[in-house]
Amino acid sequence: MSPTRSRERRTPVRGRRALKSAGALGLLAMGATACSGEASRLGMPEPISAQAERMLHLWQGSWIAAFAVGAVVWGLIIWAVLFHRKRSDDLPPQVRYNMPIEILYTAVPFVIIAVLFYFTARDENYVERTSKNPAVTIDVIAFQWSWQFDYKERDSTGQEKTVASVVGQPVAPNAPAGPKPVMTIPSDRSVRVRLHSNDVIHSFWVPALLYKKDVMPGYTNEFEFTAKKTGTYEGRCAELCGVDHSRMLFQLKVVTPDEYAKFIADSKAKAAGGAQ
């Protein structure tokens, strides 16, 4: 047997081994992500609010639509390769126009885009909706290089006042980061966040909320959400705002309504004691 033929026979074997190895690695990666639940979320963090769950469903639906379109396209390509490959030098019949097919590939993308647009607009309206009387209102003030959280309540006259305040400490140059400011909120209660900036554009981002919003000087941005899961979640500034942008960190702490009531009561008592 010639060396050339020997090499030709070994090459497919090596190719099959490489494919098996790649397949095994792919199955291992899918299994690892499936165990953590990341596979079903397609890379998104685990949502902790009703609004985040709606956005996750939109994300998943978009991927399902993409996979469906991809399957159809790849199926047509494979079908053409298998059943319409060249068999002779004869020129196949030439068809100049096929109106049904042209109408089909014009109408189908339009329908897909219309459906995606509908669900996107529907979910955007749900996520951006605010109520007249949220259970909790917090003014978030971003500044170089930290955050301030002012908890608001209305008194008997209807005037809004600050009943608790958490102020983060700006990070000194070349100094280790101090404790992060914590925004405490109750679970299963509507929370309105009003965003303000004292200097440049920042961005309020808690990955577990699957949402972020710009914090702009001279303009108040706001949004509302209802947390469903208690716990402590990391937050950060998502807009490049200067030298210490990477240190503009905070935490979102979701507690039970009773724990939140105690947090506000303790803050009021502390403020009253300081005033005396």
PDB file of C-alpha atoms in Angstrom:
ATOM      1  CA  MET A   1       0.000   0.000   0.000  1.00  0.00           C
ATOM      2  CA  SER A   2       1.362   3.401  -0.935  1.00  0.00           C
ATOM      3  CA  PRO A   3       2.037   6.045   1.757  1.00  0.00           C
ATOM      4  CA  THR A   4      -0.375   8.397   0.018  1.00  0.00           C
ATOM      5  CA  ARG A   5      -3.295   5.956   0.305  1.00  0.00           C
ATOM      6  CA  SER A   6      -2.375   5.226   3.934  1.00  0.00           C
ATOM      7  CA  ARG A   7      -2.539   8.927   4.761  1.00  0.00           C
ATOM      8  CA  GLU A   8      -5.840   9.272   2.922  1.00  0.00           C
ATOM      9  CA  ARG A   9      -7.345   6.487   5.029  1.00  0.00           C
ATOM     10  CA  ARG A  10      -6.018   7.880   8.301  1.00  0.00           C
ATOM     11  CA  THR A  11      -7.318  11.392   7.674  1.00  0.00           C
ATOM     12  CA  PRO A  12     -11.058  10.562   7.978  1.00  0.00           C
ATOM     13  CA  VAL A  13     -10.358   8.617  11.192  1.00  0.00           C
ATOM     14  CA  ARG A  14      -8.610  11.633  12.704  1.00  0.00           C
ATOM     15  CA  GLY A  15     -11.485  13.844  11.572  1.00  0.00           C
ATOM     16  CA  ARG A  16     -14.022  11.563  13.238  1.00  0.00           C
ATOM     17  CA  ARG A  17     -11.979  11.538  16.443  1.00  0.00           C
ATOM     18  CA  ALA A  18     -11.808  15.335  16.423  1.00  0.00           C
ATOM     19  CA  LEU A  19     -15.565  15.559  15.906  1.00  0.00           C
ATOM     20  CA  LYS A  20     -16.178  13.129  18.774  1.00  0.00           C
ATOM     21  CA  SER A  21     -13.900  15.144  21.057  1.00  0.00           C
ATOM     22  CA  ALA A  22     -15.615  18.403  20.098  1.00  0.00           C
ATOM     23  CA  GLY A  23     -19.018  16.818  20.652  1.00  0.00           C
ATOM     24  CA  ALA A  24     -18.003  15.534  24.077  1.00  0.00           C
ATOM     25  CA  LEU A  25     -16.703  18.952  25.098  1.00  0.00           C
ATOM     26  CA  GLY A  26     -19.912  20.560  23.852  1.00  0.00           C
ATOM     27  CA  LEU A  27     -22.064  18.138  25.857  1.00  0.00           C
ATOM     28  CA  LEU A  28     -19.895  18.746  28.931  1.00  0.00           C
ATOM     29  CA  ALA A  29     -20.279  22.533  28.601  1.00  0.00           C
ATOM     30  CA  MET A  30     -24.037  22.239  28.105  1.00  0.00           C
ATOM     31  CA  GLY A  31     -24.335  19.963  31.106  1.00  0.00           C
ATOM     32  CA  ALA A  32     -22.326  22.330  33.294  1.00  0.00           C
ATOM     33  CA  THR A  33     -24.447  25.330  32.363  1.00  0.00           C
ATOM     34  CA  ALA A  34     -27.697  23.381  32.635  1.00  0.00           C
ATOM     35  CA  CYS A  35     -26.877  22.411  36.216  1.00  0.00           C
ATOM     36  CA  SER A  36     -26.617  26.084  37.178  1.00  0.00           C
ATOM     37  CA  GLY A  37     -29.756  27.078  35.265  1.00  0.00           C
ATOM     38  CA  GLU A  38     -27.804  29.371  32.965  1.00  0.00           C
ATOM     39  CA  ALA A  39     -28.688  27.350  29.872  1.00  0.00           C
ATOM     40  CA  SER A  40     -32.396  28.087  30.177  1.00  0.00           C
ATOM     41  CA  ARG A  41     -31.666  31.794  30.788  1.00  0.00           C
ATOM     42  CA  LEU A  42     -29.286  31.936  27.802  1.00  0.00           C
ATOM     43  CA  GLY A  43     -26.612  33.882  29.671  1.00  0.00           C
ATOM     44  CA  MET A  44     -28.895  36.212  31.630  1.00  0.00           C
ATOM     45  CA  PRO A  45     -28.634  36.524  35.447  1.00  0.00           C
ATOM     46  CA  GLU A  46     -31.370  34.992  37.559  1.00  0.00           C
ATOM     47  CA  PRO A  47     -34.176  37.601  37.712  1.00  0.00           C
ATOM     48  CA  ILE A  48     -35.393  38.847  41.100  1.00  0.00           C
ATOM     49  CA  SER A  49     -38.309  41.088  40.094  1.00  0.00           C
ATOM     50  CA  ALA A  50     -41.550  40.767  38.161  1.00  0.00           C
ATOM     51  CA  GLN A  51     -40.216  43.177  35.516  1.00  0.00           C
ATOM     52  CA  ALA A  52     -36.962  41.222  35.186  1.00  0.00           C
ATOM     53  CA  GLU A  53     -38.900  37.996  34.649  1.00  0.00           C
ATOM     54  CA  ARG A  54     -40.832  39.644  31.816  1.00  0.00           C
ATOM     55  CA  MET A  55     -37.583  40.776  30.170  1.00  0.00           C
ATOM     56  CA  LEU A  56     -36.105  37.298  30.540  1.00  0.00           C
ATOM     57  CA  HIS A  57     -39.126  35.796  28.783  1.00  0.00           C
ATOM     58  CA  LEU A  58     -38.714  38.286  25.928  1.00  0.00           C
ATOM     59  CA  TRP A  59     -35.040  37.353  25.654  1.00  0.00           C
ATOM     60  CA  GLN A  60     -35.859  33.642  25.597  1.00  0.00           C
ATOM     61  CA  GLY A  61     -38.622  34.124  23.026  1.00  0.00           C
ATOM     62  CA  SER A  62     -36.267  36.071  20.761  1.00  0.00           C
ATOM     63  CA  TRP A  63     -33.749  33.228  20.894  1.00  0.00           C
ATOM     64  CA  ILE A  64     -36.453  30.650  20.165  1.00  0.00           C
ATOM     65  CA  ALA A  65     -37.465  32.668  17.087  1.00  0.00           C
ATOM     66  CA  ALA A  66     -33.801  32.922  16.032  1.00  0.00           C
ATOM     67  CA  PHE A  67     -33.272  29.169  16.458  1.00  0.00           C
ATOM     68  CA  ALA A  68     -36.434  28.442  14.471  1.00  0.00           C
ATOM     69  CA  VAL A  69     -35.353  30.695  11.588  1.00  0.00           C
ATOM     70  CA  GLY A  70     -31.850  29.197  11.713  1.00  0.00           C
ATOM     71  CA  ALA A  71     -33.234  25.660  11.607  1.00  0.00           C
ATOM     72  CA  VAL A  72     -35.323  26.456   8.528  1.00  0.00           C
ATOM     73  CA  VAL A  73     -32.396  28.139   6.750  1.00  0.00           C
ATOM     74  CA  TRP A  74     -29.942  25.354   7.548  1.00  0.00           C
ATOM     75  CA  GLY A  75     -32.550  22.769   6.567  1.00  0.00           C
ATOM     76  CA  LEU A  76     -32.997  24.398   3.174  1.00  0.00           C
ATOM     77  CA  ILE A  77     -29.225  24.609   2.673  1.00  0.00           C
ATOM     78  CA  ILE A  78     -28.732  20.930   3.555  1.00  0.00           C
ATOM     79  CA  TRP A  79     -31.682  19.932   1.352  1.00  0.00           C
ATOM     80  CA  ALA A  80     -30.175  21.835  -1.597  1.00  0.00           C
ATOM     81  CA  VAL A  81     -26.724  20.319  -0.999  1.00  0.00           C
ATOM     82  CA  LEU A  82     -28.030  16.752  -0.778  1.00  0.00           C
ATOM     83  CA  PHE A  83     -30.702  16.677  -3.455  1.00  0.00           C
ATOM     84  CA  HIS A  84     -29.635  19.360  -5.920  1.00  0.00           C
ATOM     85  CA  ARG A  85     -25.903  18.830  -6.210  1.00  0.00           C
ATOM     86  CA  LYS A  86     -24.326  18.655  -9.612  1.00  0.00           C
ATOM     87  CA  ARG A  87     -24.810  15.259 -11.292  1.00  0.00           C
ATOM     88  CA  SER A  88     -23.804  16.057 -14.873  1.00  0.00           C
ATOM     89  CA  ASP A  89     -22.624  18.847 -17.126  1.00  0.00           C
ATOM     90  CA  ASP A  90     -26.169  19.470 -18.405  1.00  0.00           C
ATOM     91  CA  LEU A  91     -27.538  22.904 -17.588  1.00  0.00           C
ATOM     92  CA  PRO A  92     -30.601  22.510 -15.316  1.00  0.00           C
ATOM     93  CA  PRO A  93     -33.923  24.119 -16.307  1.00  0.00           C
ATOM     94  CA  GLN A  94     -33.765  27.889 -15.818  1.00  0.00           C
ATOM     95  CA  VAL A  95     -36.744  29.426 -14.013  1.00  0.00           C
ATOM     96  CA  ARG A  96     -36.787  33.197 -14.260  1.00  0.00           C
ATOM     97  CA  TYR A  97     -39.547  34.012 -11.751  1.00  0.00           C
ATOM     98  CA  ASN A  98     -41.440  32.120  -9.065  1.00  0.00           C
ATOM     99  CA  MET A  99     -44.078  34.432  -7.638  1.00  0.00           C
ATOM    100  CA  PRO A 100     -45.263  32.192  -4.765  1.00  0.00           C
ATOM    101  CA  ILE A 101     -41.709  31.791  -3.448  1.00  0.00           C
ATOM    102  CA  GLU A 102     -40.937  35.517  -3.842  1.00  0.00           C
ATOM    103  CA  ILE A 103     -44.125  36.432  -1.972  1.00  0.00           C
ATOM    104  CA  LEU A 104     -43.237  33.886   0.712  1.00  0.00           C
ATOM    105  CA  TYR A 105     -39.730  35.146   1.415  1.00  0.00           C
ATOM    106  CA  THR A 106     -41.032  38.731   1.439  1.00  0.00           C
ATOM    107  CA  ALA A 107     -44.000  38.101   3.726  1.00  0.00           C
ATOM    108  CA  VAL A 108     -42.379  35.748   6.243  1.00  0.00           C
ATOM    109  CA  PRO A 109     -39.634  38.201   7.415  1.00  0.00           C
ATOM    110  CA  PHE A 110     -42.260  40.930   7.693  1.00  0.00           C
ATOM    111  CA  VAL A 111     -44.422  38.709   9.904  1.00  0.00           C
ATOM    112  CA  ILE A 112     -41.426  37.754  12.076  1.00  0.00           C
ATOM    113  CA  ILE A 113     -40.426  41.401  12.570  1.00  0.00           C
ATOM    114  CA  ALA A 114     -44.029  42.415  13.313  1.00  0.00           C
ATOM    115  CA  VAL A 115     -44.389  39.705  15.970  1.00  0.00           C
ATOM    116  CA  LEU A 116     -41.071  40.615  17.629  1.00  0.00           C
ATOM    117  CA  PHE A 117     -42.004  44.297  17.553  1.00  0.00           C
ATOM    118  CA  TYR A 118     -45.361  43.591  19.204  1.00  0.00           C
ATOM    119  CA  PHE A 119     -43.896  41.603  22.093  1.00  0.00           C
ATOM    120  CA  THR A 120     -41.041  44.100  22.539  1.00  0.00           C
ATOM    121  CA  ALA A 121     -43.435  47.080  22.710  1.00  0.00           C
ATOM    122  CA  ARG A 122     -45.765  45.191  25.061  1.00  0.00           C
ATOM    123  CA  ASP A 123     -42.989  44.237  27.486  1.00  0.00           C
ATOM    124  CA  GLU A 124     -41.343  47.667  27.300  1.00  0.00           C
ATOM    125  CA  ASN A 125     -44.632  49.307  28.319  1.00  0.00           C
ATOM    126  CA  TYR A 126     -44.927  46.876  31.230  1.00  0.00           C
ATOM    127  CA  VAL A 127     -41.356  47.433  32.445  1.00  0.00           C
ATOM    128  CA  GLU A 128     -41.528  51.248  32.167  1.00  0.00           C
ATOM    129  CA  ARG A 129     -44.973  51.533  33.788  1.00  0.00           C
ATOM    130  CA  THR A 130     -45.157  53.473  37.061  1.00  0.00           C
ATOM    131  CA  SER A 131     -47.980  53.577  39.591  1.00  0.00           C
ATOM    132  CA  LYS A 132     -49.513  56.609  41.303  1.00  0.00           C
ATOM    133  CA  ASN A 133     -48.727  55.498  44.854  1.00  0.00           C
ATOM    134  CA  PRO A 134     -45.721  53.164  45.090  1.00  0.00           C
ATOM    135  CA  ALA A 135     -45.088  51.553  48.451  1.00  0.00           C
ATOM    136  CA  VAL A 136     -41.501  52.872  48.580  1.00  0.00           C
ATOM    137  CA  THR A 137     -39.873  55.877  46.912  1.00  0.00           C
ATOM    138  CA  ILE A 138     -36.106  56.268  46.894  1.00  0.00           C
ATOM    139  CA  ASP A 139     -34.118  59.148  45.449  1.00  0.00           C
ATOM    140  CA  VAL A 140     -30.810  57.793  44.131  1.00  0.00           C
ATOM    141  CA  ILE A 141     -28.115  60.440  43.758  1.00  0.00           C
ATOM    142  CA  ALA A 142     -25.014  59.470  41.803  1.00  0.00           C
ATOM    143  CA  PHE A 143     -21.823  61.440  42.261  1.00  0.00           C
ATOM    144  CA  GLN A 144     -18.133  60.996  41.645  1.00  0.00           C
ATOM    145  CA  TRP A 145     -17.469  58.408  43.058  1.00  0.00           C
ATOM    146  CA  SER A 146     -20.322  56.835  44.991  1.00  0.00           C
ATOM    147  CA  TRP A 147     -24.072  56.759  45.622  1.00  0.00           C
ATOM    148  CA  GLN A 148     -26.601  58.283  47.996  1.00  0.00           C
ATOM    149  CA  PHE A 149     -29.990  56.716  48.754  1.00  0.00           C
ATOM    150  CA  ASP A 150     -32.685  58.976  50.238  1.00  0.00           C
ATOM    151  CA  TYR A 151     -35.875  57.269  51.416  1.00  0.00           C
ATOM    152  CA  LYS A 152     -38.947  59.450  50.968  1.00  0.00           C
ATOM    153  CA  GLU A 153     -42.300  59.540  52.765  1.00  0.00           C
ATOM    154  CA  ARG A 154     -45.227  61.959  52.733  1.00  0.00           C
ATOM    155  CA  ASP A 155     -46.329  63.660  55.930  1.00  0.00           C
ATOM    156  CA  SER A 156     -49.875  64.564  56.927  1.00  0.00           C
ATOM    157  CA  THR A 157     -49.811  67.635  54.677  1.00  0.00           C
ATOM    158  CA  GLY A 158     -48.771  65.617  51.641  1.00  0.00           C
ATOM    159  CA  GLN A 159     -45.266  67.045  51.562  1.00  0.00           C
ATOM    160  CA  GLU A 160     -42.422  64.652  50.802  1.00  0.00           C
ATOM    161  CA  LYS A 161     -39.577  64.366  53.262  1.00  0.00           C
ATOM    162  CA  THR A 162     -36.478  62.225  53.719  1.00  0.00           C
ATOM    163  CA  VAL A 163     -36.873  59.691  56.526  1.00  0.00           C
ATOM    164  CA  ALA A 164     -33.616  57.768  55.994  1.00  0.00           C
ATOM    165  CA  SER A 165     -30.454  58.365  54.048  1.00  0.00           C
ATOM    166  CA  VAL A 166     -27.473  56.202  53.110  1.00  0.00           C
ATOM    167  CA  VAL A 167     -24.420  57.990  51.723  1.00  0.00           C
ATOM    168  CA  GLY A 168     -21.485  56.161  50.222  1.00  0.00           C
ATOM    169  CA  GLN A 169     -17.986  57.442  50.837  1.00  0.00           C
ATOM    170  CA  PRO A 170     -16.038  58.582  47.763  1.00  0.00           C
ATOM    171  CA  VAL A 171     -12.932  56.519  47.183  1.00  0.00           C
ATOM    172  CA  ALA A 172      -9.702  58.382  47.824  1.00  0.00           C
ATOM    173  CA  PRO A 173      -7.007  58.085  45.124  1.00  0.00           C
ATOM    174  CA  ASN A 174      -4.825  54.979  45.535  1.00  0.00           C
ATOM    175  CA  ALA A 175      -6.821  53.907  48.610  1.00  0.00           C
ATOM    176  CA  PRO A 176      -8.604  50.567  49.106  1.00  0.00           C
ATOM    177  CA  ALA A 177     -12.346  50.649  48.552  1.00  0.00           C
ATOM    178  CA  GLY A 178     -14.435  51.063  51.674  1.00  0.00           C
ATOM    179  CA  PRO A 179     -17.781  49.417  52.466  1.00  0.00           C
ATOM    180  CA  LYS A 180     -20.339  49.679  49.693  1.00  0.00           C
ATOM    181  CA  PRO A 181     -23.484  51.762  50.238  1.00  0.00           C
ATOM    182  CA  VAL A 182     -26.552  49.536  50.565  1.00  0.00           C
ATOM    183  CA  MET A 183     -30.014  50.282  49.179  1.00  0.00           C
ATOM    184  CA  THR A 184     -32.502  48.362  51.317  1.00  0.00           C
ATOM    185  CA  ILE A 185     -35.963  47.608  49.907  1.00  0.00           C
ATOM    186  CA  PRO A 186     -38.893  45.362  50.903  1.00  0.00           C
ATOM    187  CA  SER A 187     -39.887  42.299  48.894  1.00  0.00           C
ATOM    188  CA  ASP A 188     -43.314  42.086  47.223  1.00  0.00           C
ATOM    189  CA  ARG A 189     -43.751  45.861  47.388  1.00  0.00           C
ATOM    190  CA  SER A 190     -43.586  48.376  44.538  1.00  0.00           C
ATOM    191  CA  VAL A 191     -40.399  50.443  44.689  1.00  0.00           C
ATOM    192  CA  ARG A 192     -39.944  53.628  42.702  1.00  0.00           C
ATOM    193  CA  VAL A 193     -36.376  54.709  42.039  1.00  0.00           C
ATOM    194  CA  ARG A 194     -35.766  58.328  41.042  1.00  0.00           C
ATOM    195  CA  LEU A 195     -32.336  58.973  39.600  1.00  0.00           C
ATOM    196  CA  HIS A 196     -30.343  62.207  39.963  1.00  0.00           C
ATOM    197  CA  SER A 197     -26.761  63.203  39.197  1.00  0.00           C
ATOM    198  CA  ASN A 198     -24.712  66.000  40.720  1.00  0.00           C
ATOM    199  CA  ASP A 199     -21.941  66.036  38.124  1.00  0.00           C
ATOM    200  CA  VAL A 200     -21.722  63.814  35.013  1.00  0.00           C
ATOM    201  CA  ILE A 201     -23.764  61.070  33.393  1.00  0.00           C
ATOM    202  CA  HIS A 202     -23.797  57.828  35.380  1.00  0.00           C
ATOM    203  CA  SER A 203     -25.885  54.671  34.965  1.00  0.00           C
ATOM    204  CA  PHE A 204     -27.746  52.750  37.680  1.00  0.00           C
ATOM    205  CA  TRP A 205     -27.374  49.020  37.073  1.00  0.00           C
ATOM    206  CA  VAL A 206     -28.277  45.962  39.127  1.00  0.00           C
ATOM    207  CA  PRO A 207     -27.675  42.894  36.902  1.00  0.00           C
ATOM    208  CA  ALA A 208     -30.233  40.833  38.853  1.00  0.00           C
ATOM    209  CA  LEU A 209     -32.919  43.328  37.791  1.00  0.00           C
ATOM    210  CA  LEU A 210     -31.975  42.818  34.112  1.00  0.00           C
ATOM    211  CA  TYR A 211     -32.304  46.582  33.783  1.00  0.00           C
ATOM    212  CA  LYS A 212     -30.218  49.728  33.869  1.00  0.00           C
ATOM    213  CA  LYS A 213     -31.030  53.386  33.442  1.00  0.00           C
ATOM    214  CA  ASP A 214     -28.948  56.498  32.849  1.00  0.00           C
ATOM    215  CA  VAL A 215     -28.484  59.035  35.631  1.00  0.00           C
ATOM    216  CA  MET A 216     -28.182  62.468  34.003  1.00  0.00           C
ATOM    217  CA  PRO A 217     -27.483  65.937  35.434  1.00  0.00           C
ATOM    218  CA  GLY A 218     -30.467  68.273  35.292  1.00  0.00           C
ATOM    219  CA  TYR A 219     -32.943  65.495  34.490  1.00  0.00           C
ATOM    220  CA  THR A 220     -34.776  63.017  36.710  1.00  0.00           C
ATOM    221  CA  ASN A 221     -35.055  59.504  35.354  1.00  0.00           C
ATOM    222  CA  GLU A 222     -37.260  57.013  37.188  1.00  0.00           C
ATOM    223  CA  PHE A 223     -38.470  53.447  37.068  1.00  0.00           C
ATOM    224  CA  GLU A 224     -40.418  51.059  39.248  1.00  0.00           C
ATOM    225  CA  PHE A 225     -40.045  47.401  40.135  1.00  0.00           C
ATOM    226  CA  THR A 226     -41.290  44.772  42.570  1.00  0.00           C
ATOM    227  CA  ALA A 227     -38.647  42.427  43.992  1.00  0.00           C
ATOM    228  CA  LYS A 228     -39.729  38.824  44.503  1.00  0.00           C
ATOM    229  CA  LYS A 229     -36.641  37.321  46.136  1.00  0.00           C
ATOM    230  CA  THR A 230     -34.850  38.372  49.289  1.00  0.00           C
ATOM    231  CA  GLY A 231     -31.070  38.593  49.342  1.00  0.00           C
ATOM    232  CA  THR A 232     -28.189  40.933  48.611  1.00  0.00           C
ATOM    233  CA  TYR A 233     -27.356  41.752  44.995  1.00  0.00           C
ATOM    234  CA  GLU A 234     -24.460  43.679  43.507  1.00  0.00           C
ATOM    235  CA  GLY A 235     -24.932  46.967  41.663  1.00  0.00           C
ATOM    236  CA  ARG A 236     -22.608  49.335  39.857  1.00  0.00           C
ATOM    237  CA  CYS A 237     -22.349  52.297  37.541  1.00  0.00           C
ATOM    238  CA  ALA A 238     -22.582  51.173  33.912  1.00  0.00           C
ATOM    239  CA  GLU A 239     -21.495  54.458  32.307  1.00  0.00           C
ATOM    240  CA  LEU A 240     -17.837  55.450  32.013  1.00  0.00           C
ATOM    241  CA  CYS A 241     -17.945  58.495  34.277  1.00  0.00           C
ATOM    242  CA  GLY A 242     -14.325  59.220  35.126  1.00  0.00           C
ATOM    243  CA  VAL A 243     -11.162  57.959  36.757  1.00  0.00           C
ATOM    244  CA  ASP A 244     -12.772  55.929  39.561  1.00  0.00           C
ATOM    245  CA  HIS A 245     -15.782  54.733  37.584  1.00  0.00           C
ATOM    246  CA  SER A 246     -14.939  51.102  38.361  1.00  0.00           C
ATOM    247  CA  ARG A 247     -15.257  51.798  42.097  1.00  0.00           C
ATOM    248  CA  MET A 248     -18.797  53.150  41.944  1.00  0.00           C
ATOM    249  CA  LEU A 249     -20.224  50.020  43.516  1.00  0.00           C
ATOM    250  CA  PHE A 250     -23.269  49.479  45.716  1.00  0.00           C
ATOM    251  CA  GLN A 251     -25.535  46.695  46.909  1.00  0.00           C
ATOM    252  CA  LEU A 252     -29.277  46.136  46.654  1.00  0.00           C
ATOM    253  CA  LYS A 253     -30.588  44.387  49.752  1.00  0.00           C
ATOM    254  CA  VAL A 254     -34.068  42.876  49.502  1.00  0.00           C
ATOM    255  CA  VAL A 255     -35.590  42.124  52.913  1.00  0.00           C
ATOM    256  CA  THR A 256     -39.023  41.152  54.203  1.00  0.00           C
ATOM    257  CA  PRO A 257     -41.575  43.970  54.725  1.00  0.00           C
ATOM    258  CA  ASP A 258     -41.201  43.631  58.510  1.00  0.00           C
ATOM    259  CA  GLU A 259     -37.426  43.954  58.304  1.00  0.00           C
ATOM    260  CA  TYR A 260     -37.809  46.978  56.051  1.00  0.00           C
ATOM    261  CA  ALA A 261     -40.243  48.619  58.511  1.00  0.00           C
ATOM    262  CA  LYS A 262     -37.682  48.069  61.280  1.00  0.00           C
ATOM    263  CA  PHE A 263     -34.919  49.569  59.103  1.00  0.00           C
ATOM    264  CA  ILE A 264     -36.998  52.737  58.533  1.00  0.00           C
ATOM    265  CA  ALA A 265     -38.026  52.929  62.217  1.00  0.00           C
ATOM    266  CA  ASP A 266     -34.398  52.605  63.354  1.00  0.00           C
ATOM    267  CA  SER A 267     -33.334  55.283  60.858  1.00  0.00           C
ATOM    268  CA  LYS A 268     -36.034  57.661  62.109  1.00  0.00           C
ATOM    269  CA  ALA A 269     -35.033  57.033  65.735  1.00  0.00           C
ATOM    270  CA  LYS A 270     -31.379  57.652  64.891  1.00  0.00           C
ATOM    271  CA  ALA A 271     -32.232  60.872  63.087  1.00  0.00           C
ATOM    272  CA  ALA A 272     -34.383  62.042  65.999  1.00  0.00           C
ATOM    273  CA  GLY A 273     -31.608  61.249  68.473  1.00  0.00           C
ATOM    274  CA  GLY A 274     -29.105  63.174  66.372  1.00  0.00           C
ATOM    275  CA  ALA A 275     -31.440  66.157  66.167  1.00  0.00           C
ATOM    276  CA  GLN A 276     -31.609  66.322  69.951  1.00  0.00           C
TER     277      GLN A 276
END
